[in-house]
Coordinates of C-alpha atoms and ligand atoms in Angstrom, one line a residue:
X563 CA 30.6 8.0 -80.5
X564 CA 33.0 7.6 -83.4
X565 CA 31.7 7.5 -87.0
X566 CA 33.3 7.6 -90.4
X567 CA 33.5 10.7 -92.7
X568 CA 35.1 11.6 -95.9
X569 CA 35.7 14.8 -98.0
X570 CA 37.4 15.3 -101.3
X571 CA 37.6 18.6 -103.1
X572 CA 40.1 20.7 -105.1
X573 CA 41.8 21.8 -101.8
X574 CA 41.5 18.9 -99.4
X575 CA 41.1 15.2 -99.2
X576 CA 40.5 13.2 -96.0
X577 CA 38.8 10.0 -94.9
X578 CA 38.7 9.6 -91.1
X579 CA 37.0 8.4 -88.0
X580 CA 35.4 11.4 -86.4
X581 CA 33.4 12.7 -83.5
X582 CA 30.3 14.6 -84.4
X583 CA 27.7 16.7 -82.5
X584 CA 25.2 19.4 -82.7
X585 CA 26.6 22.9 -83.4
X586 CA 25.2 26.4 -83.6
X587 CA 22.8 27.3 -86.5
X588 CA 24.0 29.5 -89.4
X589 CA 21.9 32.3 -88.0
X590 CA 24.2 32.3 -85.0
X591 CA 27.4 32.9 -86.9
X592 CA 29.6 34.1 -84.0
X593 CA 29.0 30.9 -82.0
X594 CA 29.3 28.8 -85.2
X595 CA 32.7 30.3 -86.0
X596 CA 33.9 29.9 -82.4
X597 CA 32.8 26.2 -82.3
X598 CA 34.4 25.4 -85.7
X599 CA 37.7 27.0 -84.7
X600 CA 37.8 25.1 -81.4
X601 CA 37.0 21.9 -83.3
X602 CA 39.7 22.6 -85.9
X603 CA 42.3 23.1 -83.0
X604 CA 41.6 19.5 -81.9
X605 CA 41.0 17.8 -85.2
X606 CA 43.2 15.1 -86.7
X607 CA 44.5 16.9 -89.9
X608 CA 43.7 20.3 -88.5
X609 CA 40.3 20.8 -90.2
X610 CA 36.8 20.7 -88.7
X611 CA 34.0 19.8 -91.0
X612 CA 30.3 20.8 -90.8
X613 CA 27.0 20.4 -92.4
X614 CA 24.4 23.2 -92.2
X615 CA 20.8 22.4 -92.8
X616 CA 18.7 24.4 -95.4
X617 CA 17.0 26.2 -92.5
X618 CA 19.4 28.8 -91.2
X619 CA 17.7 28.6 -87.7
X620 CA 18.3 24.8 -87.4
X621 CA 21.3 23.5 -85.6
X622 CA 24.4 22.4 -87.6
X623 CA 26.4 19.2 -87.3
X624 CA 30.1 19.7 -86.5
X625 CA 32.4 16.8 -87.4
X626 CA 35.8 16.6 -85.8
X627 CA 38.2 14.0 -87.4
X628 CA 40.0 12.0 -84.7
X629 CA 42.1 9.5 -86.7
X630 CA 42.5 7.3 -89.7
X631 CA 39.4 5.5 -91.0
X632 CA 38.3 2.1 -89.7
X633 CA 38.1 -0.7 -92.3
X634 CA 34.8 -0.5 -94.2
X635 CA 32.4 -2.8 -96.0
X636 CA 31.6 -2.3 -99.7
X637 CA 28.5 -0.3 -100.8
X638 CA 25.6 -2.4 -101.9
X639 CA 23.3 -1.7 -104.8
X640 CA 20.1 -0.1 -103.6
X641 CA 16.8 -0.1 -105.4
X642 CA 14.2 2.6 -105.9
X643 CA 11.1 2.2 -103.7
X644 CA 7.9 2.2 -105.7
X645 CA 6.0 5.4 -104.9
X646 CA 8.8 6.5 -102.7
X647 CA 9.0 10.0 -104.0
X648 CA 7.3 13.3 -103.8
X649 CA 4.7 13.0 -106.5
X650 CA 5.5 14.5 -109.9
X651 CA 2.0 16.0 -110.1
X652 CA 2.5 17.7 -106.7
X653 CA 5.8 19.0 -108.1
X654 CA 4.1 20.5 -111.2
X655 CA 1.4 22.0 -108.9
X656 CA 4.1 23.5 -106.7
X657 CA 5.8 25.1 -109.8
X658 CA 2.5 26.6 -110.8
X659 CA 2.0 28.0 -107.3
X660 CA 5.4 29.6 -107.4
X661 CA 4.8 31.0 -110.8
X662 CA 1.6 32.7 -109.4
X663 CA 3.7 34.2 -106.6
X664 CA 6.2 35.5 -109.2
X665 CA 3.4 37.0 -111.2
X666 CA 2.0 38.6 -108.1
X667 CA 5.4 40.2 -107.4
X668 CA 5.9 38.3 -104.1
X669 CA 9.2 36.8 -105.3
X670 CA 11.4 37.0 -108.4
X671 CA 12.7 33.4 -107.9
X672 CA 12.1 30.4 -105.7
X673 CA 13.7 26.9 -105.8
X674 CA 11.4 23.9 -105.6
X675 CA 12.7 20.5 -104.6
X676 CA 11.6 16.9 -104.6
X677 CA 13.0 13.6 -103.4
X678 CA 13.2 9.9 -104.3
X679 CA 13.5 7.2 -101.7
X680 CA 15.6 4.0 -102.1
X681 CA 15.8 0.9 -100.0
X682 CA 18.8 -1.4 -99.5
X683 CA 18.5 -4.9 -98.2
X684 CA 22.2 -4.8 -97.0
X685 CA 23.5 -1.9 -94.9
X686 CA 24.8 0.9 -97.2
X687 CA 28.3 2.2 -96.6
X688 CA 28.2 6.0 -97.1
X689 CA 32.0 6.3 -97.7
X690 CA 31.8 3.7 -100.4
X691 CA 29.0 5.7 -102.1
X692 CA 31.2 8.8 -101.8
X693 CA 34.1 6.9 -103.4
X694 CA 32.0 5.9 -106.3
X695 CA 30.8 9.5 -106.7
X696 CA 34.4 10.7 -106.6
X697 CA 35.4 8.4 -109.4
X698 CA 32.8 9.8 -111.8
X699 CA 33.0 13.5 -110.6
X700 CA 36.7 14.3 -110.3
X701 CA 36.3 18.0 -109.9
X702 CA 33.2 18.1 -107.6
X703 CA 33.2 18.5 -103.8
X704 CA 32.5 14.9 -102.7
X705 CA 31.4 14.4 -99.2
X706 CA 30.1 11.8 -96.7
X707 CA 29.5 13.6 -93.4
X708 CA 27.5 12.2 -90.4
X709 CA 24.4 14.3 -89.6
X710 CA 22.9 11.8 -87.1
X711 CA 24.0 8.6 -85.3
X712 CA 22.9 6.5 -88.2
X713 CA 22.7 8.9 -91.1
X714 CA 25.3 10.5 -93.4
X715 CA 24.8 13.3 -96.0
X716 CA 26.6 12.0 -99.1
X717 CA 27.0 13.8 -102.4
X718 CA 29.1 15.3 -105.2
X719 CA 28.4 19.0 -105.3
X720 CA 29.6 21.0 -108.3
X721 CA 28.8 24.3 -106.6
X722 CA 31.4 26.2 -104.5
X723 CA 29.6 28.4 -102.0
X724 CA 32.8 30.1 -100.8
X725 CA 36.5 29.3 -100.3
X726 CA 38.9 31.5 -98.3
X727 CA 42.6 31.5 -98.0
X728 CA 44.1 34.5 -96.2
X729 CA 42.6 37.5 -98.0
X730 CA 41.6 35.6 -101.2
X731 CA 38.0 34.6 -101.6
X732 CA 36.3 32.6 -104.3
X733 CA 32.7 31.6 -105.1
X734 CA 31.4 29.7 -108.1
X735 CA 27.6 30.0 -108.0
X736 CA 25.6 27.8 -110.4
X737 CA 22.0 28.4 -111.6
X738 CA 20.3 28.0 -115.0
X739 CA 20.5 24.4 -116.4
X740 CA 20.2 22.2 -119.4
X741 CA 20.4 18.5 -119.8
X742 CA 23.5 16.8 -121.2
X743 CA 23.2 14.5 -124.2
X744 CA 25.2 11.4 -125.2
X745 CA 25.0 12.8 -128.8
X746 CA 27.8 15.3 -129.1
X747 CA 26.0 17.6 -131.6
X748 CA 22.9 17.7 -129.4
X749 CA 25.1 18.2 -126.2
X750 CA 26.8 21.2 -127.8
X751 CA 23.5 22.7 -129.0
X752 CA 22.0 22.4 -125.5
X753 CA 25.0 24.2 -124.0
X754 CA 24.9 26.9 -126.6
X755 CA 21.1 27.4 -126.1
X756 CA 21.7 27.6 -122.3
X757 CA 24.4 30.3 -122.8
X758 CA 21.9 32.4 -124.8
X759 CA 18.8 31.8 -122.7
X760 CA 17.5 35.0 -121.3
X761 CA 15.4 33.1 -118.7
X762 CA 18.4 31.2 -117.5
X763 CA 20.7 34.2 -117.4
X764 CA 18.1 36.0 -115.3
X765 CA 17.8 33.0 -113.0
X766 CA 21.6 32.9 -112.7
X767 CA 22.0 36.7 -112.1
X768 CA 19.8 36.6 -108.9
X769 CA 22.4 34.2 -107.3
X770 CA 25.5 36.3 -108.4
X771 CA 23.8 39.5 -107.2
X772 CA 23.0 38.0 -103.8
X773 CA 26.5 36.7 -103.3
X774 CA 28.1 40.0 -104.3
X775 CA 25.8 41.9 -102.0
X776 CA 26.9 39.8 -99.0
X777 CA 30.7 39.8 -99.9
X778 CA 31.0 43.5 -101.0
X779 CA 31.1 45.0 -97.5
X780 CA 34.0 42.7 -96.5
X781 CA 36.1 43.3 -99.6
X782 CA 38.5 45.7 -101.1
X783 CA 38.1 44.0 -104.6
X784 CA 35.3 41.9 -106.0
X785 CA 35.1 40.6 -109.5
X786 CA 32.1 38.8 -111.1
X787 CA 32.7 38.3 -114.8
X788 CA 30.2 37.1 -117.3
X789 CA 28.8 33.6 -116.6
X790 CA 30.5 30.6 -118.3
X791 CA 29.4 27.0 -118.6
X792 CA 30.0 24.1 -116.1
X793 CA 29.2 20.6 -117.2
X794 CA 28.5 17.7 -114.8
X795 CA 27.7 14.1 -115.8
X796 CA 24.1 14.9 -116.5
X797 CA 23.7 18.7 -116.6
X798 CA 25.1 21.9 -118.1
X799 CA 24.9 24.9 -115.7
X800 CA 25.6 28.6 -116.0
X801 CA 28.4 29.4 -113.5
X802 CA 30.2 32.6 -112.5
X803 CA 33.7 32.5 -111.1
X804 CA 33.6 35.3 -108.5
X805 CA 36.9 36.3 -106.9
X806 CA 37.5 38.8 -104.2
X807 CA 40.0 40.2 -101.7
X808 CA 39.1 40.7 -98.1
X809 CA 39.9 43.9 -96.2
X810 CA 40.5 41.8 -93.1
X811 CA 42.1 38.4 -93.6
X812 CA 41.0 37.3 -90.1
X813 CA 37.3 37.1 -91.0
X814 CA 36.6 33.4 -90.7
X815 CA 35.2 31.6 -93.8
X816 CA 32.3 30.4 -91.6
X817 CA 31.1 34.0 -91.1
X818 CA 30.9 34.4 -94.9
X819 CA 29.1 31.0 -95.2
X820 CA 26.6 32.0 -92.5
X821 CA 25.7 35.2 -94.3
X822 CA 25.7 33.7 -97.8
X823 CA 23.5 30.7 -97.0
X824 CA 21.0 30.0 -98.4
X825 CA 21.7 31.7 -101.7
X826 CA 19.1 32.0 -104.4
X827 CA 20.6 28.8 -106.0
X828 CA 18.7 26.8 -103.4
X829 CA 16.2 29.3 -101.9
X830 CA 15.2 32.4 -103.8
X831 CA 14.9 36.2 -104.1
X832 CA 14.0 37.8 -101.8
X833 CA 15.3 35.2 -99.4
X834 CA 12.6 35.3 -96.7
X835 CA 9.6 35.5 -99.0
X836 CA 11.1 32.6 -101.0
X837 CA 11.7 30.6 -97.9
X838 CA 8.1 31.0 -96.7
X839 CA 6.8 30.0 -100.2
X840 CA 9.0 26.9 -100.3
X841 CA 7.7 25.8 -96.9
X842 CA 4.2 26.0 -98.3
X843 CA 4.9 24.4 -101.6
X844 CA 7.2 21.5 -100.5
X845 CA 5.4 18.8 -98.5
X846 CA 8.6 17.6 -96.7
X847 CA 11.5 18.9 -94.7
X848 CA 14.7 19.4 -96.7
X849 CA 16.9 18.6 -93.7
X850 CA 20.5 19.0 -94.7
X851 CA 19.8 19.0 -98.5
X852 CA 20.2 22.5 -100.0
X853 CA 22.4 23.4 -97.0
X854 CA 26.1 23.9 -96.9
X855 CA 29.0 21.5 -96.3
X856 CA 32.6 22.2 -95.8
X857 CA 35.6 22.7 -93.6
X858 CA 37.4 25.3 -91.6
X859 CA 41.0 25.3 -90.2
X860 CA 42.3 27.0 -87.1
X861 CA 43.2 30.1 -89.1
X862 CA 39.6 30.5 -90.3
X863 CA 40.4 29.5 -93.9
X864 CA 38.3 26.8 -95.6
X865 CA 36.2 25.6 -98.4
X866 CA 32.4 25.2 -98.5
X867 CA 30.0 23.7 -101.1
X868 CA 26.3 24.0 -101.5
X869 CA 24.8 20.6 -100.5
X870 CA 23.2 19.6 -103.8
X871 CA 23.5 16.4 -105.9
X872 CA 23.2 14.5 -102.6
X873 CA 21.2 12.2 -100.4
X874 CA 20.8 11.2 -96.8
X875 CA 22.0 7.7 -96.3
X876 CA 20.8 5.5 -93.4
X877 CA 21.8 1.9 -93.2
X878 CA 18.8 0.6 -95.2
X879 CA 17.2 3.7 -96.5
X880 CA 18.4 6.5 -98.8
X881 CA 16.6 9.8 -99.7
X882 CA 18.0 11.6 -102.7
X883 CA 17.0 15.2 -103.4
X884 CA 17.0 17.8 -106.3
X885 CA 15.6 21.2 -106.9
X886 CA 15.2 23.7 -109.7
X887 CA 14.9 27.5 -109.8
X888 CA 11.5 28.9 -110.7
X889 CA 11.4 32.3 -112.4
X890 CA 9.0 34.0 -114.8
X891 CA 9.1 31.8 -117.9
X892 CA 9.6 28.5 -116.1
X893 CA 7.6 25.5 -117.4
X894 CA 6.4 22.9 -114.9
X895 CA 7.2 19.9 -117.2
X896 CA 10.7 21.2 -118.0
X897 CA 11.5 21.9 -114.3
X898 CA 10.4 18.4 -113.4
X899 CA 12.6 16.9 -116.1
X900 CA 15.5 19.1 -114.8
X901 CA 15.1 17.7 -111.3
X902 CA 15.2 14.1 -112.8
X903 CA 18.5 15.0 -114.5
X904 CA 20.0 16.3 -111.3
X905 CA 18.7 13.3 -109.3
X906 CA 20.5 11.0 -111.6
X907 CA 24.0 12.1 -110.4
X908 CA 23.4 10.6 -107.0
X909 CA 21.1 7.8 -108.0
X910 CA 23.6 6.4 -110.5
X911 CA 26.2 6.0 -107.7
X912 CA 23.8 4.0 -105.5
X913 CA 21.9 1.9 -108.0
X914 CA 24.7 1.1 -110.5
Ligands
ISC2177 C1 19.0 23.1 -106.5 C2 19.8 22.4 -107.3 O1 20.7 23.0 -108.2 C3 21.0 24.4 -108.2 C4 22.3 24.5 -108.8 C5 22.5 24.6 -110.1 C6 21.4 24.9 -111.0 C7 20.2 25.1 -110.5 C8 19.0 25.4 -111.4 O2 19.3 25.6 -112.6 O3 17.9 25.4 -110.9 C9 19.9 25.1 -109.0 O4 19.9 26.5 -108.6 C10 19.9 21.0 -107.2 O5 20.8 20.4 -107.8 O6 19.2 20.4 -106.4

């Protein structure tokens, strides 16, 4: 069955008709890399795309472009469903539960997510939603990838999980957030406060440390400078531009992805304890949200983003997701407000 897909990022842009199918899970990185390389060999444009779910043990979706895109309909304006969201009270309770786990020493950080549902009377076109996201987020990784026969994962992720070209590797983890403001002085003050926030720097450092721990054994050089700021339409984030040089240029990018995912930007520290707590605290399955999306070519090079600022789009239903990192010092109301700011990136593109 052929479906449509699109990808637009700093290194690649493609809209295409594609074949898609189930692929190996991230936990099975050797089979995942083999499957992606085989798909890239046959792909129109030489790149195979994939979406990995949040759960490392769940199967991935491999998307193989086969030709130029078929003509498409326009996106329609969707509307929020009343009550179609994980409840804000449950979210605050979940934050309190995770704060107890932090206080007990079970985890240092865990990321709690929630969702909002939308309905559309007309069938939604995932690629048109991605086009809209691309217009307002020129430097994001903008994707519309099929994850089931009638469902696409669509989003504009600001977070580079890992990119590889020959020996050169880059990662740009984000964690630690503040809301943007339309008032320039307030916007600048929010950014400055974020840069100085001990709690946010700590929340950020868990992600950088986890990424460096995974990459270090592969590398002859690894640089992680002080965090800077990255601004999206609605949020400021702390971000670290990690660069590294591989010992062996033949290590496929998918192997790095498979070991990095899920980072503490979407899961927590330590990973397994955080994963178990998230399963208890979140009353829904994340599916492909907080997973990884990206592409690989036949040489094993590629570019992968963390699947955030996104939603799953079915013809008449959309579910948008967002999460926030919980560490000692997190406040339930502030974390809930942060997820609203993050949700607005995707919601603006489907409701405007
Ligand atoms: C989990 C999300 O964001 C991550 C990326 C940037 C900042 C984050 C934070 O400050 O909590 C999250 O770790 C999301 O957007 O759903």
